[in-house]
């Protein structure tokens, strides 16, 4: 039973445009959400996070939005750059179980020139 | 530079053998974690430790064992009881102090069965 879902395995966006990556969750006890970026054969790199008491957090080109009532969060990247091409993982913490993160399966973002 | 070091990068194991993956951090983080990633999947939690000499099972602990004798080290042993050990293994750490700290990851060890 997947508690964190990223329903788009891949997303293609033109360079300079906005990339929007989506994530849904089912466990209402999650209280902290994170986005990680991952290149092949490397570890995930932390991008941005948001606490459940907020609905938006911004860091440079990256903005995360949280809609608690819909159990949905999204990552906006604007403008998209070639170096943004990677797999992006949504993760959540605080689901009432172990202290580790619960991850989605990832979305492969491809930035086209 | 501060960071998390996983070694080796690639590891091969014969069936029936135990193998130990190394994870060292010099970030002075209290908490450390082991995850497993399979192709097309997200990361799944194997074990975690919030303090020296203490660790807890994660979602998929069967066939694995860990120790936490030092703050900076959290080795993972993949035992012969693990039925499908071929995977990409990732170690992470984070600060415990403060509210909602992100986990930071090493670059992983890819384990393959010969």
mmCIF file of C-alpha atoms in Angstrom:
data_model
loop_
_atom_site.group_PDB
_atom_site.id
_atom_site.type_symbol
_atom_site.label_atom_id
_atom_site.label_comp_id
_atom_site.label_asym_id
_atom_site.label_seq_id
_atom_site.Cartn_x
_atom_site.Cartn_y
_atom_site.Cartn_z
ATOM 1 C CA UNK A 1 0.000 0.000 0.000
ATOM 2 C CA UNK A 2 1.778 3.116 -1.243
ATOM 3 C CA UNK A 3 1.402 6.028 1.105
ATOM 4 C CA UNK A 4 3.253 8.476 -1.144
ATOM 5 C CA UNK A 5 2.416 8.442 -4.833
ATOM 6 C CA UNK A 6 4.030 10.114 -7.799
ATOM 7 C CA UNK A 7 1.738 9.192 -10.643
ATOM 8 C CA UNK A 8 3.843 10.544 -13.485
ATOM 9 C CA UNK A 9 6.883 8.330 -14.136
ATOM 10 C CA UNK A 10 8.279 10.939 -16.514
ATOM 11 C CA UNK A 11 7.788 14.551 -17.539
ATOM 12 C CA UNK A 12 9.275 16.441 -20.476
ATOM 13 C CA UNK A 13 9.543 20.258 -20.337
ATOM 14 C CA UNK A 14 11.175 22.795 -22.587
ATOM 15 C CA UNK A 15 14.123 24.738 -21.267
ATOM 16 C CA UNK A 16 13.029 28.037 -19.744
ATOM 17 C CA UNK A 17 9.475 26.903 -19.057
ATOM 18 C CA UNK A 18 7.972 25.867 -15.724
ATOM 19 C CA UNK A 19 8.260 22.266 -14.512
ATOM 20 C CA UNK A 20 5.524 21.049 -12.186
ATOM 21 C CA UNK A 21 6.006 17.758 -10.385
ATOM 22 C CA UNK A 22 3.126 16.322 -8.393
ATOM 23 C CA UNK A 23 2.857 14.097 -5.343
ATOM 24 C CA UNK A 24 -0.118 12.677 -3.454
ATOM 25 C CA UNK A 25 -0.167 11.056 -0.031
ATOM 26 C CA UNK A 26 -2.683 9.032 1.918
ATOM 27 C CA UNK A 27 -1.422 9.153 5.529
ATOM 28 C CA UNK A 28 -2.868 12.218 7.268
ATOM 29 C CA UNK A 29 -0.243 11.901 10.026
ATOM 30 C CA UNK A 30 2.568 13.007 7.717
ATOM 31 C CA UNK A 31 3.731 16.414 8.928
ATOM 32 C CA UNK A 32 6.894 17.123 6.968
ATOM 33 C CA UNK A 33 7.443 16.777 3.236
ATOM 34 C CA UNK A 34 10.629 16.885 1.205
ATOM 35 C CA UNK A 35 11.753 16.839 -2.410
ATOM 36 C CA UNK A 36 14.978 15.190 -3.472
ATOM 37 C CA UNK A 37 16.769 15.224 -6.817
ATOM 38 C CA UNK A 38 18.706 12.161 -7.931
ATOM 39 C CA UNK A 39 21.127 11.404 -10.741
ATOM 40 C CA UNK A 40 21.879 7.780 -11.748
ATOM 41 C CA UNK A 41 24.330 5.952 -9.468
ATOM 42 C CA UNK A 42 24.351 8.838 -6.983
ATOM 43 C CA UNK A 43 22.578 9.505 -3.728
ATOM 44 C CA UNK A 44 19.544 11.806 -3.578
ATOM 45 C CA UNK A 45 20.248 15.482 -3.000
ATOM 46 C CA UNK A 46 17.900 17.441 -0.754
ATOM 47 C CA UNK A 47 16.132 20.268 -2.618
ATOM 48 C CA UNK A 48 13.398 21.791 -0.520
ATOM 49 C CA UNK A 49 10.962 20.882 2.222
ATOM 50 C CA UNK A 50 7.723 22.083 3.761
ATOM 51 C CA UNK A 51 6.107 21.629 7.134
ATOM 52 C CA UNK A 52 2.428 20.762 7.317
ATOM 53 C CA UNK A 53 1.715 24.085 9.035
ATOM 54 C CA UNK A 54 2.641 25.923 5.842
ATOM 55 C CA UNK A 55 1.186 25.881 2.363
ATOM 56 C CA UNK A 56 4.148 27.260 0.429
ATOM 57 C CA UNK A 57 7.919 27.343 0.679
ATOM 58 C CA UNK A 58 10.231 28.987 -1.812
ATOM 59 C CA UNK A 59 13.974 28.683 -2.415
ATOM 60 C CA UNK A 60 15.320 30.323 -5.537
ATOM 61 C CA UNK A 61 13.890 28.617 -8.608
ATOM 62 C CA UNK A 62 12.163 25.964 -6.490
ATOM 63 C CA UNK A 63 8.762 26.343 -4.834
ATOM 64 C CA UNK A 64 6.829 23.648 -3.023
ATOM 65 C CA UNK A 65 3.079 23.935 -2.493
ATOM 66 C CA UNK A 66 1.118 21.876 0.018
ATOM 67 C CA UNK A 67 -2.650 21.334 -0.080
ATOM 68 C CA UNK A 68 -3.444 19.422 3.093
ATOM 69 C CA UNK A 69 -7.137 19.014 2.408
ATOM 70 C CA UNK A 70 -6.351 17.324 -0.902
ATOM 71 C CA UNK A 71 -3.294 15.523 0.497
ATOM 72 C CA UNK A 72 -1.331 16.868 -2.431
ATOM 73 C CA UNK A 73 1.951 18.657 -2.893
ATOM 74 C CA UNK A 74 3.760 19.946 -5.919
ATOM 75 C CA UNK A 75 7.229 21.158 -6.803
ATOM 76 C CA UNK A 76 7.544 24.046 -9.244
ATOM 77 C CA UNK A 77 10.836 24.747 -10.985
ATOM 78 C CA UNK A 78 11.033 27.982 -12.914
ATOM 79 C CA UNK A 79 12.767 28.574 -15.209
ATOM 80 C CA UNK A 80 13.725 24.989 -16.018
ATOM 81 C CA UNK A 81 17.361 24.436 -16.928
ATOM 82 C CA UNK A 82 19.161 21.504 -18.610
ATOM 83 C CA UNK A 83 20.854 20.608 -15.318
ATOM 84 C CA UNK A 84 17.431 20.017 -13.800
ATOM 85 C CA UNK A 85 17.105 16.792 -15.792
ATOM 86 C CA UNK A 86 17.048 14.087 -13.110
ATOM 87 C CA UNK A 87 14.685 11.880 -11.127
ATOM 88 C CA UNK A 88 12.746 13.754 -8.455
ATOM 89 C CA UNK A 89 11.491 11.988 -5.354
ATOM 90 C CA UNK A 90 8.776 13.194 -3.052
ATOM 91 C CA UNK A 91 9.176 12.022 0.572
ATOM 92 C CA UNK A 92 7.188 12.355 3.774
ATOM 93 C CA UNK A 93 7.889 12.051 7.479
ATOM 94 C CA UNK A 94 5.764 11.510 10.561
ATOM 95 C CA UNK A 95 3.366 8.846 9.433
ATOM 96 C CA UNK A 96 3.191 7.325 12.873
ATOM 97 C CA UNK A 97 5.654 4.560 12.121
ATOM 98 C CA UNK A 98 9.417 4.465 11.891
ATOM 99 C CA UNK A 99 11.508 7.619 11.949
ATOM 100 C CA UNK A 100 12.591 7.191 8.330
ATOM 101 C CA UNK A 101 11.207 8.845 5.238
ATOM 102 C CA UNK A 102 8.459 7.358 3.069
ATOM 103 C CA UNK A 103 9.288 7.896 -0.601
ATOM 104 C CA UNK A 104 7.312 7.999 -3.795
ATOM 105 C CA UNK A 105 8.601 6.107 -6.837
ATOM 106 C CA UNK A 106 9.979 9.222 -8.472
ATOM 107 C CA UNK A 107 9.361 11.293 -11.600
ATOM 108 C CA UNK A 108 12.009 11.483 -14.308
ATOM 109 C CA UNK A 109 12.170 15.109 -15.449
ATOM 110 C CA UNK A 110 13.652 15.708 -18.886
ATOM 111 C CA UNK A 111 14.454 19.285 -19.886
ATOM 112 C CA UNK A 112 14.511 19.691 -23.649
ATOM 113 C CA UNK A 113 16.559 22.432 -25.332
ATOM 114 C CA UNK B 1 34.557 18.591 3.611
ATOM 115 C CA UNK B 2 31.671 17.283 5.697
ATOM 116 C CA UNK B 3 29.666 14.476 4.237
ATOM 117 C CA UNK B 4 28.596 10.861 4.151
ATOM 118 C CA UNK B 5 30.933 8.261 2.689
ATOM 119 C CA UNK B 6 29.715 4.894 1.517
ATOM 120 C CA UNK B 7 32.129 2.203 0.441
ATOM 121 C CA UNK B 8 32.645 0.383 -1.764
ATOM 122 C CA UNK B 9 30.758 1.895 -4.708
ATOM 123 C CA UNK B 10 30.188 -1.556 -6.241
ATOM 124 C CA UNK B 11 30.087 -4.855 -4.384
ATOM 125 C CA UNK B 12 29.677 -8.397 -5.590
ATOM 126 C CA UNK B 13 28.576 -11.282 -3.452
ATOM 127 C CA UNK B 14 28.307 -14.986 -3.946
ATOM 128 C CA UNK B 15 25.087 -16.630 -2.889
ATOM 129 C CA UNK B 16 25.210 -17.763 0.730
ATOM 130 C CA UNK B 17 27.734 -15.129 1.810
ATOM 131 C CA UNK B 18 27.237 -12.283 4.221
ATOM 132 C CA UNK B 19 28.543 -8.880 3.147
ATOM 133 C CA UNK B 20 28.963 -5.626 5.042
ATOM 134 C CA UNK B 21 28.417 -2.174 3.565
ATOM 135 C CA UNK B 22 30.217 0.749 5.155
ATOM 136 C CA UNK B 23 28.726 4.152 5.986
ATOM 137 C CA UNK B 24 30.718 6.909 7.683
ATOM 138 C CA UNK B 25 29.664 10.502 8.350
ATOM 139 C CA UNK B 26 31.616 13.469 9.675
ATOM 140 C CA UNK B 27 28.617 15.780 10.003
ATOM 141 C CA UNK B 28 28.255 15.074 13.735
ATOM 142 C CA UNK B 29 24.707 13.861 13.083
ATOM 143 C CA UNK B 30 23.030 11.737 15.715
ATOM 144 C CA UNK B 31 20.614 9.851 13.461
ATOM 145 C CA UNK B 32 21.607 7.503 10.649
ATOM 146 C CA UNK B 33 19.543 5.453 8.203
ATOM 147 C CA UNK B 34 19.813 2.689 5.625
ATOM 148 C CA UNK B 35 17.559 2.548 2.571
ATOM 149 C CA UNK B 36 17.296 0.214 -0.364
ATOM 150 C CA UNK B 37 16.344 1.253 -3.894
ATOM 151 C CA UNK B 38 15.194 -1.175 -6.580
ATOM 152 C CA UNK B 39 14.792 -0.217 -10.274
ATOM 153 C CA UNK B 40 11.790 2.026 -10.853
ATOM 154 C CA UNK B 41 11.048 2.171 -7.155
ATOM 155 C CA UNK B 42 11.368 4.663 -4.374
ATOM 156 C CA UNK B 43 13.675 4.197 -1.414
ATOM 157 C CA UNK B 44 12.569 1.850 1.348
ATOM 158 C CA UNK B 45 13.778 2.028 4.948
ATOM 159 C CA UNK B 46 15.798 -0.943 6.229
ATOM 160 C CA UNK B 47 17.131 0.192 9.637
ATOM 161 C CA UNK B 48 17.710 3.422 11.477
ATOM 162 C CA UNK B 49 19.553 4.613 14.555
ATOM 163 C CA UNK B 50 18.892 7.792 16.495
ATOM 164 C CA UNK B 51 21.713 7.366 18.999
ATOM 165 C CA UNK B 52 24.831 5.299 19.566
ATOM 166 C CA UNK B 53 24.184 1.710 20.695
ATOM 167 C CA UNK B 54 20.542 1.858 19.685
ATOM 168 C CA UNK B 55 18.807 1.037 16.385
ATOM 169 C CA UNK B 56 15.338 0.200 15.133
ATOM 170 C CA UNK B 57 13.923 -1.894 12.311
ATOM 171 C CA UNK B 58 12.439 -0.153 9.336
ATOM 172 C CA UNK B 59 9.937 -1.472 6.824
ATOM 173 C CA UNK B 60 12.119 -4.176 5.250
ATOM 174 C CA UNK B 61 14.610 -5.285 7.944
ATOM 175 C CA UNK B 62 14.411 -9.042 7.311
ATOM 176 C CA UNK B 63 17.753 -10.465 6.183
ATOM 177 C CA UNK B 64 19.726 -7.400 7.312
ATOM 178 C CA UNK B 65 21.594 -6.453 10.480
ATOM 179 C CA UNK B 66 23.270 -3.257 11.705
ATOM 180 C CA UNK B 67 25.421 -1.947 14.535
ATOM 181 C CA UNK B 68 26.017 1.546 15.900
ATOM 182 C CA UNK B 69 29.103 1.420 18.091
ATOM 183 C CA UNK B 70 30.302 4.886 17.093
ATOM 184 C CA UNK B 71 28.390 8.049 16.284
ATOM 185 C CA UNK B 72 30.018 8.426 12.884
ATOM 186 C CA UNK B 73 29.599 4.830 11.679
ATOM 187 C CA UNK B 74 26.544 2.719 10.817
ATOM 188 C CA UNK B 75 27.522 -0.439 8.892
ATOM 189 C CA UNK B 76 24.890 -2.632 7.260
ATOM 190 C CA UNK B 77 25.311 -6.398 6.913
ATOM 191 C CA UNK B 78 23.373 -8.146 4.186
ATOM 192 C CA UNK B 79 23.020 -11.730 5.370
ATOM 193 C CA UNK B 80 22.449 -14.900 3.392
ATOM 194 C CA UNK B 81 18.870 -14.804 4.699
ATOM 195 C CA UNK B 82 18.096 -11.830 2.444
ATOM 196 C CA UNK B 83 16.352 -13.479 -0.511
ATOM 197 C CA UNK B 84 16.844 -10.727 -3.054
ATOM 198 C CA UNK B 85 19.876 -8.670 -2.054
ATOM 199 C CA UNK B 86 20.681 -7.167 -5.465
ATOM 200 C CA UNK B 87 19.864 -3.467 -5.099
ATOM 201 C CA UNK B 88 21.252 0.024 -4.642
ATOM 202 C CA UNK B 89 21.861 0.737 -0.936
ATOM 203 C CA UNK B 90 21.816 4.276 0.410
ATOM 204 C CA UNK B 91 22.907 5.560 3.786
ATOM 205 C CA UNK B 92 21.645 8.851 5.228
ATOM 206 C CA UNK B 93 22.045 10.946 8.331
ATOM 207 C CA UNK B 94 20.414 13.947 9.915
ATOM 208 C CA UNK B 95 20.543 16.195 12.947
ATOM 209 C CA UNK B 96 18.133 15.259 15.683
ATOM 210 C CA UNK B 97 18.051 18.687 17.321
ATOM 211 C CA UNK B 98 15.494 21.126 15.990
ATOM 212 C CA UNK B 99 12.190 20.563 14.267
ATOM 213 C CA UNK B 100 12.050 18.818 10.908
ATOM 214 C CA UNK B 101 15.564 18.386 9.640
ATOM 215 C CA UNK B 102 16.214 16.885 6.190
ATOM 216 C CA UNK B 103 18.155 13.668 5.766
ATOM 217 C CA UNK B 104 21.356 13.861 3.730
ATOM 218 C CA UNK B 105 22.501 10.910 1.661
ATOM 219 C CA UNK B 106 25.730 9.252 0.633
ATOM 220 C CA UNK B 107 26.343 8.195 -2.959
ATOM 221 C CA UNK B 108 25.301 4.593 -2.418
ATOM 222 C CA UNK B 109 26.649 1.081 -2.852
ATOM 223 C CA UNK B 110 25.409 -1.145 -5.647
ATOM 224 C CA UNK B 111 25.311 -4.776 -4.527
ATOM 225 C CA UNK B 112 25.107 -7.568 -7.075
ATOM 226 C CA UNK B 113 24.896 -11.341 -6.701
ATOM 227 C CA UNK B 114 27.368 -13.388 -8.710
#
